[in-house]
XYZ file of C-alpha atoms in Angstrom:
642
model
C 29.353 5.855 1.462
C 29.616 5.191 5.154
C 30.897 1.683 5.836
C 29.785 0.040 9.058
C 30.638 -3.559 9.808
C 27.957 -5.125 11.966
C 26.925 -8.445 13.397
C 23.150 -8.855 13.386
C 22.930 -11.343 16.223
C 23.068 -8.481 18.713
C 20.009 -7.016 17.047
C 18.021 -10.202 17.068
C 19.076 -12.779 19.592
C 21.586 -13.410 22.331
C 25.109 -14.569 21.478
C 24.429 -17.755 23.387
C 21.695 -18.843 20.991
C 22.736 -17.433 17.650
C 23.258 -20.611 15.648
C 20.188 -19.964 13.477
C 21.264 -16.750 11.823
C 24.316 -15.026 13.168
C 25.013 -12.408 10.520
C 28.720 -12.908 10.177
C 30.991 -14.272 7.518
C 30.354 -17.980 8.174
C 33.058 -20.444 9.098
C 31.746 -22.977 6.554
C 33.596 -21.257 3.730
C 33.412 -24.374 1.582
C 29.628 -24.102 1.573
C 29.759 -20.477 0.428
C 32.280 -21.321 -2.265
C 29.955 -24.102 -3.434
C 27.076 -21.604 -3.684
C 29.166 -19.454 -6.023
C 30.991 -22.146 -7.971
C 28.814 -21.677 -11.074
C 26.321 -19.324 -12.641
C 23.398 -21.655 -11.875
C 24.285 -21.935 -8.191
C 24.858 -18.189 -7.883
C 21.498 -17.511 -9.488
C 19.842 -19.580 -6.767
C 21.538 -17.374 -4.196
C 20.335 -14.296 -6.064
C 16.753 -15.532 -5.783
C 17.261 -16.208 -2.075
C 18.045 -12.502 -1.678
C 14.643 -11.769 -3.238
C 12.862 -14.199 -0.917
C 12.884 -11.793 2.046
C 10.674 -9.204 0.344
C 7.742 -8.118 2.541
C 4.304 -9.570 1.800
C 3.120 -6.431 0.001
C -0.590 -6.756 -0.828
C -1.331 -9.587 1.586
C -4.636 -8.777 3.289
C -3.488 -10.585 6.428
C 0.312 -10.206 6.562
C 1.003 -6.772 5.090
C 0.617 -4.207 7.902
C -0.161 -1.532 5.310
C -3.336 -3.341 4.228
C -4.977 -2.515 7.569
C -5.558 1.178 8.223
C -8.691 3.297 8.593
C -9.733 2.194 5.093
C -11.009 -1.238 6.132
C -12.186 -3.350 9.031
C -11.942 -7.116 9.382
C -14.716 -9.174 10.971
C -13.613 -10.897 14.183
C -16.677 -13.007 14.835
C -18.751 -13.164 17.981
C -17.045 -11.621 21.016
C -13.787 -11.241 19.122
C -13.553 -14.897 18.099
C -12.641 -15.981 14.581
C -9.626 -16.001 12.300
C -7.047 -13.426 13.355
C -5.147 -11.471 10.717
C -1.840 -10.228 12.100
C -2.054 -6.800 10.471
C -5.480 -6.099 11.963
C -4.014 -6.636 15.428
C -1.779 -3.622 14.808
C -4.743 -1.628 13.499
C -6.683 -2.494 16.663
C -3.899 -1.315 18.961
C -2.511 -4.703 20.036
C 1.152 -4.095 19.155
C 3.349 -5.730 21.775
C 6.668 -4.904 23.402
C 7.491 -8.472 24.424
C 6.334 -10.169 21.210
C 5.887 -7.557 18.465
C 3.326 -8.285 15.753
C 4.707 -8.616 12.201
C 8.150 -8.332 13.731
C 10.315 -7.699 10.682
C 13.315 -7.016 12.955
C 13.491 -10.580 14.294
C 11.373 -12.392 11.729
C 8.502 -13.382 13.998
C 4.711 -13.271 14.208
C 3.970 -13.286 10.496
C 7.016 -11.493 9.101
C 10.365 -12.393 7.611
C 13.437 -10.767 9.135
C 14.686 -7.987 6.873
C 18.047 -8.301 8.644
C 18.336 -11.842 7.336
C 17.680 -10.537 3.853
C 20.407 -7.934 4.292
C 22.795 -10.635 5.469
C 22.097 -12.700 2.342
C 22.643 -9.623 0.170
C 25.989 -8.941 1.825
C 27.130 -12.520 1.328
C 26.126 -12.337 -2.324
C 27.996 -9.088 -2.951
C 31.082 -10.362 -1.162
C 31.250 -13.563 -3.218
C 29.824 -12.844 -6.665
C 33.331 -12.372 -8.087
C 33.999 -16.079 -7.372
C 31.617 -17.200 -10.133
C 33.775 -18.322 -13.081
C 31.158 -18.575 -15.855
C 29.210 -15.338 -15.380
C 29.416 -12.650 -18.040
C 30.372 -9.154 -16.949
C 27.034 -7.760 -18.142
C 25.018 -10.266 -16.152
C 27.214 -9.871 -13.088
C 26.651 -6.118 -13.084
C 22.916 -6.611 -13.388
C 22.826 -9.055 -10.480
C 24.927 -6.715 -8.349
C 22.513 -3.897 -9.161
C 19.526 -6.039 -8.143
C 21.086 -7.074 -4.848
C 22.211 -3.549 -3.980
C 18.640 -2.428 -4.582
C 17.252 -5.189 -2.352
C 19.736 -4.319 0.368
C 18.652 -0.667 0.207
C 14.964 -1.626 0.130
C 15.263 -3.855 3.206
C 16.918 -0.981 5.064
C 14.104 1.332 3.910
C 11.392 -1.061 5.057
C 13.025 -1.363 8.465
C 13.324 2.433 8.607
C 9.594 2.810 7.922
C 8.782 0.305 10.669
C 11.312 1.290 13.327
C 12.690 4.738 12.524
C 16.442 5.025 13.191
C 18.140 1.677 12.575
C 21.680 0.330 12.371
C 23.296 0.423 8.926
C 24.469 -3.045 7.935
C 26.883 -2.507 5.086
C 29.144 -5.535 5.675
C 29.012 -8.710 7.733
C 31.586 -9.075 10.468
C 34.077 -11.991 10.692
C 33.204 -14.924 12.956
C 36.052 -14.080 15.347
C 34.643 -10.625 16.246
C 34.733 -9.684 19.921
C 31.458 -9.216 21.857
C 32.084 -5.489 22.363
C 32.422 -5.059 18.595
C 28.907 -6.254 17.999
C 27.077 -4.067 20.501
C 26.135 -1.581 17.818
C 24.068 1.609 17.720
C 21.058 2.846 15.833
C 22.076 5.552 13.363
C 20.385 8.980 13.021
C 17.565 8.846 10.459
C 19.278 11.372 8.180
C 22.318 9.087 7.925
C 20.127 6.058 7.250
C 18.262 7.913 4.501
C 21.559 9.058 2.972
C 22.903 5.493 3.010
C 19.764 4.099 1.341
C 19.754 6.804 -1.345
C 23.450 6.258 -2.088
C 22.938 2.515 -2.423
C 19.939 3.001 -4.712
C 21.936 5.426 -6.848
C 24.698 2.824 -7.202
C 22.178 0.154 -8.179
C 20.623 2.300 -10.933
C 23.902 2.292 -12.869
C 23.803 -1.510 -13.165
C 20.106 -2.227 -13.636
C 18.436 -2.915 -17.000
C 15.662 -0.816 -18.492
C 12.147 -2.083 -17.857
C 11.709 -3.053 -21.501
C 14.715 -5.388 -21.233
C 13.095 -7.493 -18.500
C 11.550 -10.599 -20.058
C 7.996 -10.914 -18.740
C 7.726 -14.666 -19.147
C 10.841 -15.542 -17.131
C 11.968 -12.388 -15.311
C 8.778 -10.522 -14.365
C 9.084 -8.934 -10.947
C 12.863 -8.601 -11.015
C 14.290 -5.181 -10.294
C 14.897 -2.750 -13.127
C 15.976 0.875 -13.444
C 12.455 2.324 -13.217
C 11.787 0.502 -9.961
C 15.003 1.819 -8.429
C 14.300 5.390 -9.552
C 10.739 5.205 -8.241
C 11.759 3.822 -4.860
C 14.505 6.457 -4.595
C 11.796 9.111 -5.099
C 9.712 7.495 -2.367
C 12.654 7.314 0.031
C 13.441 11.015 -0.400
C 9.761 11.921 0.004
C 9.677 10.043 3.309
C 12.852 11.857 4.390
C 11.180 15.217 3.678
C 7.878 14.365 5.377
C 6.951 15.627 8.874
C 7.568 12.282 10.605
C 11.273 12.478 9.769
C 11.855 16.154 9.025
C 12.110 18.287 12.172
C 10.045 15.975 14.369
C 10.379 17.532 17.815
C 8.057 14.913 19.308
C 11.050 12.554 19.252
C 13.531 14.970 20.817
C 14.150 12.460 23.615
C 15.458 9.835 21.177
C 19.100 10.269 22.170
C 21.448 7.307 22.592
C 24.029 6.757 25.342
C 26.663 8.603 23.276
C 24.453 11.695 23.231
C 23.571 11.311 19.537
C 20.207 12.793 18.505
C 18.468 10.223 16.281
C 15.776 12.507 14.793
C 16.659 15.884 13.262
C 15.021 18.659 15.255
C 15.153 21.374 12.596
C 12.763 21.350 9.659
C 14.653 21.431 6.337
C 12.563 22.547 3.346
C 15.377 21.643 0.937
C 14.553 17.966 1.533
C 11.304 18.505 -0.370
C 13.286 19.914 -3.274
C 15.504 16.826 -3.390
C 12.394 14.647 -3.313
C 10.771 16.664 -6.118
C 13.872 16.308 -8.276
C 13.930 12.543 -7.689
C 10.212 12.242 -8.517
C 10.667 14.194 -11.743
C 13.693 12.096 -12.736
C 11.698 8.902 -12.160
C 8.664 10.210 -14.070
C 10.755 11.373 -17.033
C 12.490 8.013 -17.259
C 9.142 6.210 -16.997
C 7.833 8.261 -19.913
C 11.015 7.630 -21.900
C 10.541 3.892 -21.417
C 6.912 3.933 -22.512
C 5.092 4.085 -19.181
C 1.784 5.950 -19.054
C -1.472 5.958 -17.110
C -3.556 2.925 -17.982
C -6.189 3.841 -20.572
C -6.789 0.626 -22.474
C -10.285 -0.504 -23.346
C -10.618 -4.230 -22.854
C -12.322 -6.090 -25.736
C -14.986 -7.249 -23.276
C -16.113 -3.625 -22.820
C -15.197 -2.296 -26.252
C -18.823 -1.650 -27.168
C -20.018 -0.965 -23.653
C -21.388 2.261 -22.258
C -18.764 4.930 -21.352
C -19.742 4.499 -17.691
C -18.596 0.885 -17.747
C -15.454 1.795 -19.658
C -14.456 4.294 -16.973
C -15.101 1.822 -14.168
C -13.288 -1.100 -15.754
C -10.364 1.012 -16.959
C -9.654 2.139 -13.406
C -10.023 -1.396 -12.019
C -7.777 -2.796 -14.722
C -5.072 -0.254 -13.910
C -4.650 -2.423 -10.816
C -5.576 -5.886 -12.062
C -4.352 -6.017 -15.687
C -1.076 -7.823 -15.232
C 2.106 -6.007 -16.234
C 0.235 -3.098 -17.791
C 1.863 0.141 -18.934
C 1.177 1.970 -15.650
C 2.708 -0.628 -13.363
C 6.274 0.149 -12.319
C 6.794 -2.547 -9.671
C 4.504 -5.484 -8.997
C 4.749 -8.062 -6.231
C 5.010 -11.571 -7.676
C 5.421 -13.204 -4.295
C 1.830 -12.956 -3.121
C -0.954 -15.274 -4.328
C -4.080 -13.353 -5.359
C -6.599 -16.113 -4.602
C -7.013 -15.224 -0.939
C -7.074 -11.523 -1.827
C -9.879 -12.147 -4.334
C -11.954 -14.251 -1.928
C -11.485 -11.670 0.827
C -12.658 -8.768 -1.313
C -15.212 -10.222 -3.739
C -18.913 -9.743 -3.066
C -21.191 -12.630 -3.976
C -23.491 -11.630 -6.824
C -25.151 -15.009 -7.297
C -26.160 -17.662 -4.789
C -23.151 -19.840 -3.904
C -23.041 -23.185 -2.153
C -20.050 -22.131 -0.074
C -20.267 -18.526 1.113
C -16.567 -18.520 1.998
C -15.655 -18.641 -1.702
C -16.490 -14.925 -1.684
C -16.325 -13.806 1.903
C -15.738 -10.009 1.682
C -14.046 -9.985 5.088
C -11.734 -7.196 3.898
C -14.462 -4.601 4.353
C -14.303 -0.832 3.697
C -15.397 1.383 6.562
C -18.253 3.840 6.171
C -15.877 6.720 6.946
C -13.618 5.792 4.054
C -16.523 5.336 1.657
C -17.373 8.967 2.380
C -13.893 10.090 1.259
C -14.684 9.531 -2.409
C -15.653 12.684 -4.284
C -19.038 13.643 -5.626
C -19.580 13.308 -9.358
C -18.406 16.932 -9.541
C -14.945 15.911 -8.340
C -14.968 17.614 -4.915
C -15.516 16.261 -1.372
C -19.199 15.591 -0.728
C -19.217 17.918 2.288
C -17.984 20.758 0.042
C -20.166 20.119 -3.007
C -22.605 22.991 -3.638
C -25.294 20.694 -5.047
C -24.902 18.140 -2.263
C -25.487 21.005 0.168
C -28.371 22.671 -1.642
C -30.204 19.384 -2.265
C -29.540 18.210 1.331
C -27.861 15.072 -0.005
C -24.954 15.544 2.370
C -27.126 16.263 5.389
C -29.303 13.246 4.501
C -26.519 11.030 3.158
C -27.425 8.151 5.485
C -31.115 8.230 4.590
C -32.695 5.917 2.054
C -33.582 8.001 -0.989
C -37.345 8.343 -1.334
C -37.317 7.443 -5.025
C -35.924 4.165 -6.353
C -33.031 4.231 -8.821
C -34.079 5.275 -12.311
C -33.216 3.716 -15.691
C -30.213 5.949 -16.359
C -28.872 5.139 -12.892
C -28.934 1.407 -13.617
C -25.358 1.684 -14.788
C -24.418 2.273 -11.168
C -27.410 1.311 -9.012
C -30.030 -1.346 -9.665
C -33.083 0.168 -11.310
C -36.185 0.269 -9.133
C -34.247 -0.479 -5.934
C -33.704 1.653 -2.849
C -30.400 2.712 -1.342
C -29.042 5.696 0.590
C -28.223 9.141 -0.815
C -24.544 8.422 -0.118
C -24.450 5.993 -3.046
C -25.852 8.377 -5.668
C -23.965 11.070 -7.594
C -20.474 9.857 -6.762
C -17.310 9.882 -8.863
C -16.410 6.945 -11.171
C -13.680 5.632 -8.841
C -16.304 5.127 -6.157
C -18.343 2.838 -8.400
C -15.184 1.114 -9.649
C -13.758 0.512 -6.165
C -16.637 -0.043 -3.751
C -19.151 -2.862 -3.741
C -22.285 -1.559 -2.006
C -25.864 -2.650 -1.524
C -27.769 -2.426 -4.832
C -24.568 -1.294 -6.579
C -23.670 -2.715 -9.984
C -21.062 -5.454 -10.245
C -20.258 -5.174 -13.934
C -18.133 -8.138 -14.991
C -17.537 -11.354 -13.056
C -18.960 -13.197 -16.041
C -21.919 -10.839 -16.546
C -21.400 -8.093 -19.128
C -24.680 -7.641 -21.021
C -26.613 -4.443 -20.343
C -28.813 -3.968 -23.404
C -32.583 -4.349 -23.097
C -32.767 -7.592 -25.070
C -30.094 -9.382 -23.043
C -29.439 -7.797 -19.696
C -27.518 -10.033 -17.308
C -25.372 -7.642 -15.259
C -25.491 -8.303 -11.529
C -25.907 -6.084 -8.501
C -24.779 -6.584 -4.916
C -27.359 -7.274 -2.217
C -25.828 -6.829 1.228
C -29.078 -7.124 3.191
C -29.294 -10.101 5.527
C -30.082 -13.140 3.421
C -29.111 -11.337 0.211
C -26.574 -12.984 -2.074
C -23.849 -10.593 -0.882
C -24.903 -10.315 2.739
C -24.954 -12.285 5.953
C -26.158 -15.863 5.453
C -24.727 -17.387 8.593
C -21.194 -18.705 8.897
C -18.143 -16.503 8.478
C -18.297 -15.338 4.866
C -19.671 -11.822 5.003
C -18.700 -8.163 5.179
C -19.025 -6.658 8.628
C -19.539 -3.152 7.231
C -21.897 -3.873 4.348
C -19.284 -2.960 1.716
C -16.692 -4.796 -0.358
C -13.458 -3.776 -2.088
C -14.405 -4.257 -5.735
C -11.148 -2.639 -6.853
C -8.864 -5.497 -5.830
C -10.184 -8.232 -8.098
C -10.402 -8.230 -11.855
C -13.737 -7.652 -13.552
C -12.769 -10.712 -15.624
C -13.102 -12.990 -12.606
C -16.178 -15.204 -12.838
C -18.618 -16.528 -10.257
C -20.525 -19.794 -10.427
C -22.787 -21.431 -7.870
C -19.812 -23.314 -6.451
C -16.723 -21.122 -6.847
C -15.041 -18.047 -8.230
C -12.272 -18.158 -10.818
C -9.634 -15.477 -10.453
C -7.156 -13.836 -12.774
C -3.666 -13.496 -11.345
C -2.100 -10.035 -11.249
C 1.045 -8.750 -9.537
C -0.022 -6.535 -6.658
C 1.044 -2.932 -7.397
C 3.885 -1.873 -5.121
C 4.435 1.211 -7.281
C 2.518 2.593 -10.251
C 2.773 5.796 -12.230
C -0.269 7.518 -10.644
C 1.482 7.189 -7.281
C 4.566 8.958 -8.652
C 2.457 11.733 -10.219
C 0.795 12.471 -6.890
C 4.090 12.258 -5.003
C 5.573 14.775 -7.421
C 2.610 17.119 -6.988
C 2.967 16.836 -3.214
C 6.695 17.547 -3.202
C 6.302 20.545 -5.532
C 3.520 22.007 -3.401
C 5.580 21.601 -0.232
C 8.560 23.237 -1.967
C 6.912 26.292 -3.499
C 3.144 26.076 -3.164
C 0.455 25.822 -5.861
C 1.551 26.054 -9.488
C 0.420 24.982 -12.925
C 2.818 22.050 -12.766
C 1.324 20.829 -9.481
C -2.182 21.034 -10.929
C -1.030 19.305 -14.110
C 0.098 16.120 -12.388
C -2.969 15.927 -10.138
C -5.221 16.564 -13.124
C -3.625 13.758 -15.133
C -4.819 11.325 -12.468
C -8.235 12.991 -12.197
C -8.747 13.033 -15.963
C -8.222 9.281 -16.210
C -10.905 8.964 -13.517
C -13.346 11.034 -15.582
C -13.067 14.215 -13.492
C -12.306 17.802 -14.445
C -9.174 19.543 -13.149
C -8.659 20.669 -9.570
C -9.050 24.416 -10.149
C -12.083 24.002 -12.395
C -13.827 21.577 -10.044
C -13.324 23.670 -6.919
C -14.156 26.908 -8.693
C -17.437 25.604 -10.087
C -18.679 23.127 -7.505
C -17.110 23.738 -4.072
C -18.275 25.964 -1.255
C -14.534 26.593 -0.743
C -13.442 27.684 -4.255
C -10.136 29.178 -3.092
C -8.898 25.938 -1.526
C -6.544 24.900 -4.385
C -4.880 28.338 -4.367
C -3.103 27.966 -1.019
C -0.372 25.546 0.010
C -2.420 24.317 2.953
C -5.585 23.884 0.908
C -3.812 22.132 -1.940
C -2.008 19.917 0.576
C -5.399 18.726 1.876
C -6.574 18.106 -1.694
C -3.453 16.089 -2.526
C -3.830 14.038 0.643
C -7.437 13.188 -0.236
C -6.539 12.516 -3.866
C -3.898 10.014 -2.742
C -6.388 8.400 -0.357
C -8.905 7.913 -3.182
C -6.649 7.026 -6.113
C -4.464 4.622 -4.102
C -7.192 3.251 -1.826
C -6.692 -0.309 -0.541
C -3.229 -0.548 -2.156
C -1.327 -0.297 1.129
C -0.260 3.323 0.630
C -2.466 5.148 3.131
C -1.027 3.200 6.090
C 2.389 4.745 5.428
C 1.035 8.115 4.256
C -0.822 8.854 7.498
C 2.366 8.016 9.357
C 4.778 10.136 7.345
C 2.234 13.013 7.458
C 1.887 12.551 11.260
C -1.859 11.989 10.896
C -2.131 8.678 12.739
C -4.885 10.152 14.892
C -7.417 9.098 12.229
C -6.949 5.567 13.551
C -8.696 6.623 16.755
C -11.992 7.191 14.953
C -14.484 4.451 15.770
C -14.973 2.426 12.542
C -18.545 2.309 11.292
C -20.667 0.372 8.855
C -24.262 -0.610 8.267
C -26.394 -3.031 10.273
C -25.624 -6.195 8.309
C -28.304 -8.062 10.284
C -30.963 -5.845 8.715
C -33.334 -7.553 6.288
C -35.004 -4.423 4.908
C -33.446 -1.143 3.720
C -34.848 0.609 6.799
C -33.198 -1.948 9.094
C -29.966 -2.320 7.123
C -29.210 1.388 6.726
C -28.632 2.093 10.376
C -25.129 3.263 11.246
C -23.461 0.592 13.328
C -20.295 0.895 15.385
C -17.985 -1.937 14.424
C -16.722 -3.984 17.384
C -13.384 -2.361 18.091
C -11.575 -2.508 21.410
C -11.018 1.142 22.429
C -7.660 2.280 21.095
C -5.627 5.426 21.476
C -2.967 5.831 18.818
C -0.384 8.337 19.996
C 3.138 9.451 19.138
C 4.594 6.071 20.077
C 2.505 4.211 17.485
C 4.264 5.650 14.451
C 6.907 2.951 14.892
C 7.078 -0.664 16.021
C 8.819 -1.437 19.324
C 12.103 -3.309 19.271
C 11.555 -6.596 21.045
C 12.333 -6.099 24.715
C 14.770 -9.022 24.953
C 17.011 -7.495 22.254
C 17.770 -4.511 24.451
C 18.977 -6.776 27.227
C 21.484 -8.312 24.806
C 22.659 -4.971 23.492
C 22.319 -1.992 25.871
C 23.405 0.367 23.079
C 20.091 -0.157 21.289
C 17.663 2.349 22.761
C 13.936 1.595 22.603
C 11.515 3.549 20.444
C 9.682 6.444 22.060
C 6.823 5.467 24.336
C 7.580 1.756 24.448
């Protein structure tokens, strides 16, 4: 492993003002010795290493929760509460004061460099602890090595080539020793993978982690899964032969992005995905397929919907590999929940985290193919007329998805189960939330009403969806609404789950050798849980493009859309469109319905959401390094375009 001794002050702040967090071996050695004088004190330091984890799943502070999937209301003329991540999505990233600046720890983000510093201090001093068993010491070392690798990986995703901080430098280091360089991305990836591999040897199996007291701590499955992700990023177009960044050369003449595409990187990623999947299976992980007692006797339609929702919101279920315990779900629930009864305070369920119309269209038809490819959607003119209110009201058998006797657009009929499980839409069922009865004698299920004045729609104030949709997927169906509040069930936000690994493996196999039975198998496992037939069968029987799954390019497009649907609103698409070099989708004007409309005819008018014109280009794949840092260290070159 390459060892580079660095001082982080040159990355973050000038040497003249570095008293806050100069990443060196501190001169207050007595304080460090005190922190490692006993097991209890060392454990506190271990938890401090965890405290720098990114806010994964935060609707306002996780950059990945704001992509083309959703749009956040800004109020009249742009006024209203500002979520930091939406500023990035709206093209407001700044050179002088970067948004969610994880390099310096500013504007809504912790500094990952600080976390790395704490990890280094821990690893350098853990041997001082006198009353720590060898088994526990190895486990803690494995956890901290993982965190150190993960912080490097997060910085790599945000900034591209970064310095490698393997050790802290002594306090007496000379200024010229700390003017460090960014390392080529291949070297950074290799360092991260090596560190993850080391950590795996020390980490416990998932079944050994005690849920009541240790839930969320790193185990072997997490490390294997993240290693698979890291290698998939390394193989992806953003990092693999990206000639758009040919000019990223430092003052030593070192090329920071590899200019030659290397297909073998996909093979390494595929092997890592398969290793992680096999170990997950060996330790009892599987796709979530439990039937909750509340829906045990319910219609199969409700079972499909709630099973998919609970794969996200059932805490510590068998599909979850890594969940974020740092983030409080209350704000997430209020930001995504549609009101289904009249509430005294509309902000208790404000639906400000609103899906865009374009993303709603990504979900498949009930035949499991894109709606613009579906033979029936074409022949019946449903696709051509998808924005038109259907002439007939919803029928009895459609009441499991759409309120019987009510009118809504063609777009909301004949869609796949994940659509109805994930998207709250006007006249769409909201099974759960305290209302589970659907039989004729006692029917109390609720439906959303996003028309102006409707329980889910605009009622004045700030609590409403700007697009006319809500993200039903991100709150448990066991949550309950009353006239005054909503009660929410806590769940760890999924950083990594098994369906993600299955689709990553399918992607890496397809990129390595094209379509195969094994590729189809892992996609079809995900589709089957969602109530859909396999890829080849669906496209052969229902698509106007039946040969699409038989080519690498066609199957690549299918996998990309499958990931968009299955992992929607989980913070995965933000990074996917970057590693695939598809950030141009962010330039599409976000759309929704006219939420000021009081009738279906008024409401169902496509409305352009109020977005300042943006133009995402090559430079926007990465954050800028704060301008002042480059003045401190001239060896740090700026990211392309900034």
